Each structure stands twice: as C-alpha cells, then as structure tokens.
Amino acid sequence: MSDYQIETKCIQSGWQPENGGPRMLPIYQSTTFKYDTSEHMGKLFDLEEEGYFYTRLQNPTNDAVAAKIADLEGGVAAMLTSSGQAANFYAVFNICEAGEHVICASSIYGGTFNLLGVTMKKLGIECTFVDVDAPEEELEKAFKPNTRAVLAESIANPALVILDIEKMARLAHSHGVPLIVDNTFATPVNCRPFEWGADIVTHSTTKYMDGHAMQVGGAIVDSGNFDWEAYGDKFHGLTTPDDSYHGIIYTKKFGKKAYITKATSQLMRDLGSIPSPMNCFLLNVGLETLPLRMERHCYNAQKVAEFLQAHEKVAAVNYAGLPGDKYHELAKKYMPKGTCGVISFELKGGREPAVRFMDSLKLASIVTHVADAKTCVLHPASHTHRQLNDQQLKEAGISPGMIRLSVGIENVQDIIQDLSQALEQA
C-alpha cells in the first residue's frame, strides 16, 4: 500500500480479503492453530517457516493490524503489545540488558519515567534523564560507552514538549545507538519520525489510534534503517547466535526485520504481554477514522487554546498551535498538519483553583485517560505523575497547578461553554 496516501492506508492496509472472503478483518479468537504434521509444527518453532501455532507469539487478527500500523509509520515490521507501557518496555529491553544504559527525555510520560527510572533499574539497566531542549554539547555529556538507546516522545505527555527529532537522531547515531520515538500523541497522521531520522517508533494504541477508549494496547514499529551489525559489539542479542533457537543470528536470518522478529520470538515468548484478538479488532476499527478524528481534534484544540489564552483567570497555556508558543516553529517543521488535541494550562492561583475548575466541569470528564473522542481532563501532579517528587515534576515540565485538557471531537462551542462556566467557579 506504499503508493497510497495515509487516509487510504488507514482503511485498506493490513487485511487483504481473498476472493469470496470476509471484507472486514475477522476476529481469530483462538489460542492455537492446527497442522497436519509434526514436522511442519517443528519448523514453526524453529523459525524456519512462517505461520501461526500459538497466539502468544502471533495471531492473524493481531498481525493484520500490526501490518497496518507499520505501513502507516513507513516501517518494515511492527509488533502489537497489551499496552503502551509494554511497548516501551519491550522496545528498550529488546536491545538493552543488565549493566547497560539508556538516555530518556525528562519530559516523558510519568509511567514511562517510572518504568525506566525505577523498575528497569531493578533489572540492572541505568537511565539518565535529560532536557531534550538543551544544546547538543550538553546532551553529549549524557552518553556513556554502555549507552544502548535514546527514548523520547514526539509530543511529551503532558508537558507538550515538541521533540527536535533530527537533533536527537543525529546525537544518537553519532554514538552508534538508535533513537526510539513514542509517537502516541501526534500519530503517524501528523508526525513521521522515520522521515526525520528516528529508528524505532512506539505507540500507546489506547489513545488516538483507538480513539474511543475501548481497548488498551501498544505497538512497536521498526524502520529497518538502523545498521545493527555495524555496532554488533553493542547489540549482540541481534548479531550473535541465539541458543534458544538453535543458534540463529537474527540479523543474518531476518535482515531488516531482525529487531521485530527478536522482540516477538524472544520477549513475547517469555513475557507474554499480548493484546487479545478482540482488542486488535477494535483498534482496527478506530484506525479507519484516525485521519478524520485527528483533523477535528486539532481544529477544536486550536479554538480552545485561543479561548484559554485570552481568559483573565488563565496564567499560561501550552499548545504548539499558538504562534507565541515555545514549540510553535518545531511543530510547523515536524507536524505541519497539526499536533494533537491535548492542551496543558495553568490557572492563576495554582493548585486550589485548578481543583475547583475541574470539579465544576459538566461536559468534560475527570478520567485517567487522554486522547479519545470525548473531552476529558486531569491533574497530572495528582494523577498520572503522582509518583514524582517536586524536583522530578519540575524536570518533567509539570507545575503543581497544571491541568491537562484532552479536547474531544464534540462541537467546539459546547466545549468552550463548559470551560467558561467552570472557570467562573474557579
């Protein structure tokens, strides 16, 4: 489907019905798949042939949706996971082991911050958090001989920092490591990380890709562009024999699909964070309308950001669509069609007015979610980032009074009216 525009790919990619077959992607709700001979099954287990034998590794429904997402991002292969957290964990753990090091943006989502800074530290993997807005000479200091990857979000959640992808890719590649970009908020409709030098893209498909808050899921997409063999001493898991599969070398046997094949056959085999076929089916339905929804999200968010910026009770608004925003120029470069529907802002007076405002909303809901069709709101310091101390909150670009507003696709005048009446109560 490479010759088609992304709007067409969202509908047509992934599932190609055969003559007389179902036009809609079927739900293959089965744990196992039958074969006539033991030899055939053995070849599947040895990765000698492609096919399905156990849904923990592969399932036709899941694979069709993974293929669609790979096509949307312009990658060579993708793997779906049970959540965005699992996707980021697998993306790093696939190439990083105990005694090694990763660099991560300090403005990253709180759950990912905790994953890398606390949980993976227990596995022996060290993480250095950096301000991605810092000059390159400052960021250079974070690299170590045992650094294996750089991770950042194209649009940070919830600080809305826009990543200078070219800069971070240049730094990562100068040290022989890949750049992993979490492209959840922008989606491949609005941002194309591979075209700017990123090597691996991750998603929480729970957000805009689903768009209706119906399923939890994640995705990892490989561009196929990083030369693992050129840095074989760093990525020996990909470039040396895997004894658990009779000594195969992933880069030799699978070429550009080595990274995703290893993640599937090793990590998914052993850790099992699979999405259900039903969830993948629901995700696929959401993907079909992704371009339409992103256009509406961005339109509504722009109008809401302008309203908030002009309101006397609002101290500050973060939205790259505003001409005076710190990231406006970067957004124009990397996301010319728009960023996303998420706005962060702060009311005058800090935390207490923010809480009163949120409790006064009628249309918008207070939920632990973001980036779906319905307008919703939360307080990051109290909710998604509550594990962070004050210094870590500051480094993540989050003030105690910051509000994260996810603008939905309702009529924008209704959204603004709800915000207006709640601001009066604040």
Short mmCIF file of C-alpha atoms in Angstrom, two decimals:
data_model
loop_
_atom_site.label_atom_id
_atom_site.label_comp_id
_atom_site.label_asym_id
_atom_site.label_seq_id
_atom_site.Cartn_x
_atom_site.Cartn_y
_atom_site.Cartn_z
CA MET A 1 0.00 0.00 0.00
CA SER A 2 3.08 2.26 -0.13
CA ASP A 3 1.74 4.22 -3.11
CA TYR A 4 -1.41 5.32 -1.29
CA GLN A 5 -1.96 8.32 0.95
CA ILE A 6 -2.28 7.76 4.69
CA GLU A 7 -6.06 8.28 4.67
CA THR A 8 -6.38 5.32 2.31
CA LYS A 9 -3.88 3.21 4.23
CA CYS A 10 -5.87 3.66 7.45
CA ILE A 11 -8.78 1.91 5.76
CA GLN A 12 -7.16 -0.50 3.30
CA SER A 13 -3.81 -1.62 4.76
CA GLY A 14 -3.20 -4.76 6.76
CA TRP A 15 -6.09 -7.01 5.75
CA GLN A 16 -6.39 -8.05 2.13
CA PRO A 17 -9.53 -10.21 1.66
CA GLU A 18 -9.36 -13.12 -0.73
CA ASN A 19 -11.95 -13.75 -3.40
CA GLY A 20 -15.16 -14.64 -1.59
CA GLY A 21 -13.58 -13.98 1.79
CA PRO A 22 -14.75 -11.59 4.51
CA ARG A 23 -14.23 -7.94 3.67
CA MET A 24 -13.87 -6.97 7.34
CA LEU A 25 -10.90 -8.26 9.30
CA PRO A 26 -12.09 -11.40 11.17
CA ILE A 27 -11.51 -11.94 14.87
CA TYR A 28 -9.37 -15.08 15.13
CA GLN A 29 -10.36 -15.78 18.73
CA SER A 30 -8.27 -18.91 19.06
CA THR A 31 -5.27 -19.77 21.18
CA THR A 32 -3.93 -22.41 18.81
CA PHE A 33 -3.77 -23.39 15.14
CA LYS A 34 -3.86 -26.91 13.65
CA TYR A 35 -1.26 -28.57 11.45
CA ASP A 36 -1.26 -31.95 9.75
CA THR A 37 2.32 -32.98 10.52
CA SER A 38 4.65 -32.76 13.48
CA GLU A 39 7.47 -31.72 11.14
CA HIS A 40 5.56 -28.67 9.97
CA MET A 41 4.89 -27.61 13.55
CA GLY A 42 8.56 -28.11 14.43
CA LYS A 43 9.67 -25.79 11.63
CA LEU A 44 7.42 -23.06 13.03
CA PHE A 45 9.00 -23.43 16.46
CA ASP A 46 12.47 -23.24 14.88
CA LEU A 47 11.55 -20.07 12.92
CA GLU A 48 12.23 -22.00 9.73
CA GLU A 49 8.78 -21.22 8.33
CA GLU A 50 6.19 -18.52 8.85
CA GLY A 51 2.81 -19.38 10.26
CA TYR A 52 0.62 -19.50 13.32
CA PHE A 53 0.76 -22.01 16.13
CA TYR A 54 0.10 -20.10 19.37
CA THR A 55 -1.50 -16.68 19.82
CA ARG A 56 1.06 -15.61 22.43
CA LEU A 57 3.51 -15.23 19.54
CA GLN A 58 1.31 -14.47 16.55
CA ASN A 59 -2.34 -14.27 15.59
CA PRO A 60 -3.83 -13.39 12.17
CA THR A 61 -6.02 -10.59 13.55
CA ASN A 62 -3.17 -9.07 15.53
CA ASP A 63 -0.72 -9.37 12.66
CA ALA A 64 -3.04 -7.67 10.18
CA VAL A 65 -3.37 -4.66 12.48
CA ALA A 66 0.38 -4.63 13.15
CA ALA A 67 0.99 -4.60 9.39
CA LYS A 68 -1.38 -1.65 9.01
CA ILE A 69 0.42 0.36 11.71
CA ALA A 70 3.81 -0.48 10.17
CA ASP A 71 2.52 0.79 6.82
CA LEU A 72 1.16 3.98 8.42
CA GLU A 73 4.54 4.76 10.00
CA GLY A 74 6.54 3.69 6.96
CA GLY A 75 8.28 0.86 8.80
CA VAL A 76 9.27 -2.65 7.75
CA ALA A 77 7.53 -4.51 10.56
CA ALA A 78 5.56 -4.00 13.76
CA MET A 79 4.53 -5.89 16.87
CA LEU A 80 1.46 -5.21 19.00
CA THR A 81 1.52 -5.39 22.78
CA SER A 82 -1.06 -5.38 25.55
CA SER A 83 -0.36 -1.73 26.47
CA GLY A 84 1.76 1.27 25.59
CA GLN A 85 3.83 0.62 28.69
CA ALA A 86 4.63 -2.88 27.44
CA ALA A 87 5.59 -1.44 24.05
CA ASN A 88 8.11 0.96 25.56
CA PHE A 89 9.48 -1.74 27.86
CA TYR A 90 9.94 -4.22 25.02
CA ALA A 91 11.37 -1.56 22.69
CA VAL A 92 14.19 -0.86 25.15
CA PHE A 93 14.64 -4.34 26.66
CA ASN A 94 14.98 -5.87 23.19
CA ILE A 95 18.37 -4.18 22.81
CA CYS A 96 19.41 -3.33 26.37
CA GLU A 97 20.50 -5.71 29.12
CA ALA A 98 21.72 -5.57 32.73
CA GLY A 99 24.80 -3.36 33.04
CA GLU A 100 23.78 -1.16 30.13
CA HIS A 101 22.40 2.35 29.87
CA VAL A 102 19.66 4.34 28.14
CA ILE A 103 19.02 8.06 27.78
CA CYS A 104 15.46 9.33 28.13
CA ALA A 105 13.73 12.70 27.87
CA SER A 106 12.87 14.02 31.33
CA SER A 107 9.57 15.36 29.97
CA ILE A 108 8.34 11.85 29.18
CA TYR A 109 5.01 10.44 30.41
CA GLY A 110 5.08 9.69 34.16
CA GLY A 111 4.51 5.96 33.73
CA THR A 112 7.44 5.69 31.33
CA PHE A 113 9.59 7.80 33.66
CA ASN A 114 8.86 5.34 36.47
CA LEU A 115 9.40 2.33 34.18
CA LEU A 116 12.90 3.47 33.20
CA GLY A 117 13.92 5.22 36.40
CA VAL A 118 12.67 2.66 38.92
CA THR A 119 11.54 -0.68 37.51
CA MET A 120 14.20 -1.20 34.84
CA LYS A 121 16.82 0.00 37.31
CA LYS A 122 15.96 -3.12 39.33
CA LEU A 123 16.81 -5.15 36.24
CA GLY A 124 20.26 -3.56 36.16
CA ILE A 125 19.56 -1.05 33.39
CA GLU A 126 20.58 2.51 34.20
CA CYS A 127 18.76 5.54 32.80
CA THR A 128 19.86 9.16 32.51
CA PHE A 129 17.04 11.69 32.08
CA VAL A 130 17.83 14.76 30.02
CA ASP A 131 16.22 18.01 28.97
CA VAL A 132 15.81 17.48 25.23
CA ASP A 133 15.74 21.25 24.72
CA ALA A 134 19.33 21.52 25.98
CA PRO A 135 22.13 22.31 23.49
CA GLU A 136 23.73 19.35 21.77
CA GLU A 137 27.01 19.84 23.62
CA GLU A 138 25.15 19.43 26.92
CA LEU A 139 23.25 16.35 25.73
CA GLU A 140 26.52 14.80 24.56
CA LYS A 141 27.59 14.50 28.20
CA ALA A 142 24.79 12.03 28.93
CA PHE A 143 26.20 9.36 26.60
CA LYS A 144 28.33 6.58 28.03
CA PRO A 145 30.24 3.68 26.49
CA ASN A 146 27.40 1.36 27.56
CA THR A 147 24.55 3.55 26.22
CA ARG A 148 22.26 1.48 24.01
CA ALA A 149 19.30 3.72 23.10
CA VAL A 150 17.73 7.18 23.31
CA LEU A 151 13.99 7.43 24.06
CA ALA A 152 11.70 10.46 23.80
CA GLU A 153 8.15 11.38 22.83
CA SER A 154 7.34 13.32 19.66
CA ILE A 155 4.89 15.31 21.83
CA ALA A 156 5.54 14.92 25.54
CA ASN A 157 2.66 13.87 27.77
CA PRO A 158 1.56 16.17 29.44
CA ALA A 159 4.21 18.90 29.14
CA LEU A 160 3.64 19.04 25.33
CA VAL A 161 7.34 19.47 24.58
CA ILE A 162 7.86 19.03 20.83
CA LEU A 163 10.89 16.86 20.16
CA ASP A 164 13.55 18.08 17.75
CA ILE A 165 13.74 14.66 16.12
CA GLU A 166 16.59 15.47 13.74
CA LYS A 167 18.76 16.75 16.58
CA MET A 168 18.17 13.72 18.79
CA ALA A 169 18.63 11.29 15.90
CA ARG A 170 21.91 12.95 14.99
CA LEU A 171 23.15 12.65 18.57
CA ALA A 172 22.06 9.04 18.94
CA HIS A 173 23.61 7.98 15.64
CA SER A 174 26.88 9.74 16.39
CA HIS A 175 27.17 7.35 19.35
CA GLY A 176 26.05 4.29 17.41
CA VAL A 177 22.67 3.83 19.08
CA PRO A 178 19.06 4.06 17.82
CA LEU A 179 16.52 6.78 18.56
CA ILE A 180 13.19 5.45 19.84
CA VAL A 181 10.29 7.90 19.49
CA ASP A 182 6.96 7.43 21.23
CA ASN A 183 4.61 8.90 18.64
CA THR A 184 1.36 8.39 20.60
CA PHE A 185 0.04 11.95 20.71
CA ALA A 186 0.96 13.03 17.17
CA THR A 187 0.13 9.69 15.49
CA PRO A 188 1.53 8.89 12.03
CA VAL A 189 -1.15 11.16 10.58
CA ASN A 190 0.54 14.28 11.99
CA CYS A 191 4.18 13.23 12.52
CA ARG A 192 6.54 10.98 10.56
CA PRO A 193 9.50 10.25 12.88
CA PHE A 194 11.23 7.86 10.46
CA GLU A 195 11.45 10.60 7.84
CA TRP A 196 13.46 12.70 10.32
CA GLY A 197 15.92 10.01 11.38
CA ALA A 198 14.16 8.06 14.15
CA ASP A 199 14.81 4.31 14.09
CA ILE A 200 12.00 2.80 16.16
CA VAL A 201 8.54 4.17 16.92
CA THR A 202 6.26 3.13 19.76
CA HIS A 203 2.60 3.87 20.46
CA SER A 204 0.05 3.56 23.15
CA THR A 205 -2.69 2.50 20.77
CA THR A 206 -5.09 3.08 23.67
CA LYS A 207 -5.10 6.76 22.75
CA TYR A 208 -5.88 8.37 19.36
CA MET A 209 -5.35 5.21 17.32
CA ASP A 210 -8.26 3.57 19.12
CA GLY A 211 -9.96 6.90 19.68
CA HIS A 212 -12.93 5.58 21.65
CA ALA A 213 -11.36 4.34 24.93
CA MET A 214 -12.42 0.77 24.15
CA GLN A 215 -9.14 -1.15 24.31
CA VAL A 216 -5.72 -0.94 25.93
CA GLY A 217 -2.82 -1.69 23.63
CA GLY A 218 0.59 -0.75 22.33
CA ALA A 219 2.73 -1.04 19.22
CA ILE A 220 6.40 -1.11 18.26
CA VAL A 221 7.40 -0.27 14.68
CA ASP A 222 10.90 -0.73 13.25
CA SER A 223 12.06 1.48 10.38
CA GLY A 224 14.54 -1.17 9.26
CA ASN A 225 17.13 1.61 8.86
CA PHE A 226 19.43 1.09 11.84
CA ASP A 227 22.50 -1.00 11.00
CA TRP A 228 22.69 -3.37 13.97
CA GLU A 229 25.61 -5.30 12.51
CA ALA A 230 27.71 -2.15 12.23
CA TYR A 231 27.55 -1.97 16.04
CA GLY A 232 27.45 -5.69 16.73
CA ASP A 233 29.53 -5.34 19.89
CA LYS A 234 26.69 -3.29 21.41
CA PHE A 235 23.74 -5.30 20.14
CA HIS A 236 24.98 -8.87 20.47
CA GLY A 237 21.45 -10.12 21.10
CA LEU A 238 20.72 -9.40 17.45
CA THR A 239 24.11 -10.17 15.92
CA THR A 240 25.27 -13.30 17.75
CA PRO A 241 23.71 -16.79 17.93
CA ASP A 242 20.54 -17.26 19.98
CA ASP A 243 20.89 -20.63 21.71
CA SER A 244 17.16 -20.80 22.43
CA TYR A 245 16.58 -21.07 18.66
CA HIS A 246 19.42 -23.41 17.74
CA GLY A 247 21.94 -20.65 17.20
CA ILE A 248 20.17 -18.46 14.66
CA ILE A 249 21.52 -14.94 14.22
CA TYR A 250 18.61 -12.55 13.78
CA THR A 251 20.35 -10.03 11.56
CA LYS A 252 21.66 -12.78 9.26
CA LYS A 253 18.39 -14.69 9.00
CA PHE A 254 15.79 -11.90 9.06
CA GLY A 255 17.63 -8.85 7.72
CA LYS A 256 15.67 -5.63 8.21
CA LYS A 257 13.03 -7.49 10.23
CA ALA A 258 15.58 -8.75 12.77
CA TYR A 259 14.56 -6.35 15.56
CA ILE A 260 10.82 -7.13 15.46
CA THR A 261 11.43 -10.87 14.95
CA LYS A 262 13.61 -10.97 18.06
CA ALA A 263 11.06 -8.96 20.07
CA THR A 264 8.31 -11.39 19.06
CA SER A 265 10.14 -14.70 19.26
CA GLN A 266 12.09 -13.87 22.43
CA LEU A 267 10.36 -11.24 24.55
CA MET A 268 6.76 -12.02 23.67
CA ARG A 269 7.52 -15.73 24.02
CA ASP A 270 8.95 -15.26 27.51
CA LEU A 271 6.98 -12.29 28.90
CA GLY A 272 3.68 -12.66 27.05
CA SER A 273 2.24 -9.12 27.02
CA ILE A 274 -0.08 -9.89 24.13
CA PRO A 275 -3.20 -7.98 23.10
CA SER A 276 -6.34 -10.03 22.63
CA PRO A 277 -7.61 -10.50 19.04
CA MET A 278 -10.82 -8.75 20.09
CA ASN A 279 -8.86 -5.69 21.23
CA CYS A 280 -6.93 -5.65 17.97
CA PHE A 281 -10.19 -5.81 16.03
CA LEU A 282 -11.49 -2.78 17.95
CA LEU A 283 -8.20 -0.97 17.35
CA ASN A 284 -8.52 -1.60 13.63
CA VAL A 285 -11.99 -0.07 13.58
CA GLY A 286 -10.58 3.03 15.28
CA LEU A 287 -7.68 3.29 12.84
CA GLU A 288 -10.06 3.58 9.90
CA THR A 289 -11.25 7.03 11.07
CA LEU A 290 -7.94 8.25 12.56
CA PRO A 291 -7.25 10.97 9.94
CA LEU A 292 -10.75 12.41 10.23
CA ARG A 293 -10.61 12.48 14.00
CA MET A 294 -7.12 13.99 14.20
CA GLU A 295 -8.19 16.84 11.94
CA ARG A 296 -11.18 17.58 14.20
CA HIS A 297 -9.15 17.19 17.41
CA CYS A 298 -6.59 19.71 16.18
CA TYR A 299 -9.23 22.17 14.98
CA ASN A 300 -11.10 22.06 18.29
CA ALA A 301 -7.92 22.24 20.37
CA GLN A 302 -6.72 25.31 18.48
CA LYS A 303 -10.01 27.13 19.20
CA VAL A 304 -9.95 26.08 22.86
CA ALA A 305 -6.31 27.11 23.28
CA GLU A 306 -7.08 30.55 21.87
CA PHE A 307 -10.04 30.88 24.23
CA LEU A 308 -7.97 29.90 27.27
CA GLN A 309 -5.09 32.17 26.32
CA ALA A 310 -7.44 35.15 26.26
CA HIS A 311 -9.16 34.33 29.57
CA GLU A 312 -8.31 36.51 32.57
CA LYS A 313 -8.15 33.58 35.01
CA VAL A 314 -5.64 31.60 32.97
CA ALA A 315 -1.98 32.18 33.79
CA ALA A 316 -0.41 30.17 30.96
CA VAL A 317 -1.35 27.89 28.05
CA ASN A 318 0.90 25.28 26.42
CA TYR A 319 -0.17 24.41 22.88
CA ALA A 320 2.21 24.43 19.95
CA GLY A 321 -0.52 25.68 17.62
CA LEU A 322 -0.39 29.09 19.31
CA PRO A 323 2.00 31.44 17.46
CA GLY A 324 3.71 32.54 20.66
CA ASP A 325 4.26 29.03 21.98
CA LYS A 326 7.85 27.94 22.63
CA TYR A 327 7.45 24.97 20.30
CA HIS A 328 5.47 26.63 17.53
CA GLU A 329 8.30 26.57 14.98
CA LEU A 330 9.27 22.96 15.74
CA ALA A 331 5.62 21.98 15.37
CA LYS A 332 5.45 23.68 11.96
CA LYS A 333 8.52 21.68 10.90
CA TYR A 334 7.60 18.23 12.18
CA MET A 335 3.80 18.44 12.35
CA PRO A 336 2.60 20.82 9.63
CA LYS A 337 -0.95 19.40 9.67
CA GLY A 338 -1.32 19.95 13.43
CA THR A 339 -0.08 18.43 16.65
CA CYS A 340 -2.85 16.80 18.70
CA GLY A 341 -5.91 17.62 20.77
CA VAL A 342 -4.14 17.87 24.13
CA ILE A 343 -3.61 21.22 25.85
CA SER A 344 -1.95 21.93 29.18
CA PHE A 345 -2.64 25.14 31.05
CA GLU A 346 -2.41 26.69 34.48
CA LEU A 347 -4.91 28.84 36.31
CA LYS A 348 -3.89 31.86 38.34
CA GLY A 349 -3.60 30.79 41.97
CA GLY A 350 -2.19 27.31 41.32
CA ARG A 351 -3.49 24.02 42.68
CA GLU A 352 -6.70 25.01 44.53
CA PRO A 353 -8.35 26.93 41.66
CA ALA A 354 -7.36 24.07 39.34
CA VAL A 355 -9.20 21.54 41.52
CA ARG A 356 -12.30 23.77 41.76
CA PHE A 357 -12.27 24.23 38.00
CA MET A 358 -12.09 20.51 37.32
CA ASP A 359 -14.83 19.69 39.80
CA SER A 360 -17.12 22.25 38.11
CA LEU A 361 -16.92 20.79 34.61
CA LYS A 362 -20.11 19.24 33.22
CA LEU A 363 -19.32 18.10 29.67
CA ALA A 364 -15.66 17.25 30.22
CA SER A 365 -14.95 14.25 32.46
CA ILE A 366 -12.20 13.76 35.03
CA VAL A 367 -10.68 10.47 33.90
CA THR A 368 -7.33 8.72 33.90
CA HIS A 369 -7.25 8.80 30.14
CA VAL A 370 -6.44 11.13 27.29
CA ALA A 371 -6.76 11.37 23.53
CA ASP A 372 -10.14 9.91 22.72
CA ALA A 373 -13.36 11.25 21.18
CA LYS A 374 -14.71 12.65 24.44
CA THR A 375 -13.29 15.76 26.12
CA CYS A 376 -11.57 14.86 29.38
CA VAL A 377 -9.33 16.47 31.95
CA LEU A 378 -6.95 15.54 34.77
CA HIS A 379 -4.40 17.00 37.15
CA PRO A 380 -1.01 15.39 36.35
CA ALA A 381 0.66 16.19 39.69
CA SER A 382 -2.15 14.36 41.50
CA HIS A 383 -2.82 11.63 38.96
CA THR A 384 -0.51 10.39 36.19
CA HIS A 385 2.69 11.84 37.70
CA ARG A 386 1.94 11.50 41.40
CA GLN A 387 4.93 9.15 41.90
CA LEU A 388 7.31 12.01 41.01
CA ASN A 389 8.74 14.32 43.64
CA ASP A 390 8.68 18.12 43.24
CA GLN A 391 12.09 18.21 41.55
CA GLN A 392 11.13 15.47 39.12
CA LEU A 393 7.86 17.25 38.37
CA LYS A 394 9.83 20.39 37.58
CA GLU A 395 12.21 18.46 35.30
CA ALA A 396 9.21 16.95 33.52
CA GLY A 397 7.82 20.43 32.87
CA ILE A 398 4.87 19.97 35.24
CA SER A 399 3.81 22.56 37.78
CA PRO A 400 1.56 21.70 40.77
CA GLY A 401 -1.30 23.62 39.20
CA MET A 402 -1.02 22.30 35.65
CA ILE A 403 -4.19 20.92 34.07
CA ARG A 404 -4.12 18.53 31.13
CA LEU A 405 -7.13 19.00 28.88
CA SER A 406 -7.80 16.47 26.14
CA VAL A 407 -10.11 18.21 23.68
CA GLY A 408 -12.57 15.82 22.08
CA ILE A 409 -14.46 15.94 18.80
CA GLU A 410 -17.72 17.36 20.19
CA ASN A 411 -18.93 20.73 18.89
CA VAL A 412 -16.23 23.17 19.91
CA GLN A 413 -18.72 25.81 21.10
CA ASP A 414 -20.13 23.32 23.60
CA ILE A 415 -16.64 22.56 24.86
CA ILE A 416 -15.80 26.25 25.27
CA GLN A 417 -19.09 26.94 27.04
CA ASP A 418 -18.35 24.19 29.56
CA LEU A 419 -14.85 25.53 30.18
CA SER A 420 -16.23 29.05 30.56
CA GLN A 421 -18.74 28.16 33.26
CA ALA A 422 -16.14 26.09 35.15
CA LEU A 423 -13.66 28.97 35.03
CA GLU A 424 -16.27 31.17 36.69
CA GLN A 425 -16.41 28.69 39.58
CA ALA A 426 -12.62 28.65 39.84
#
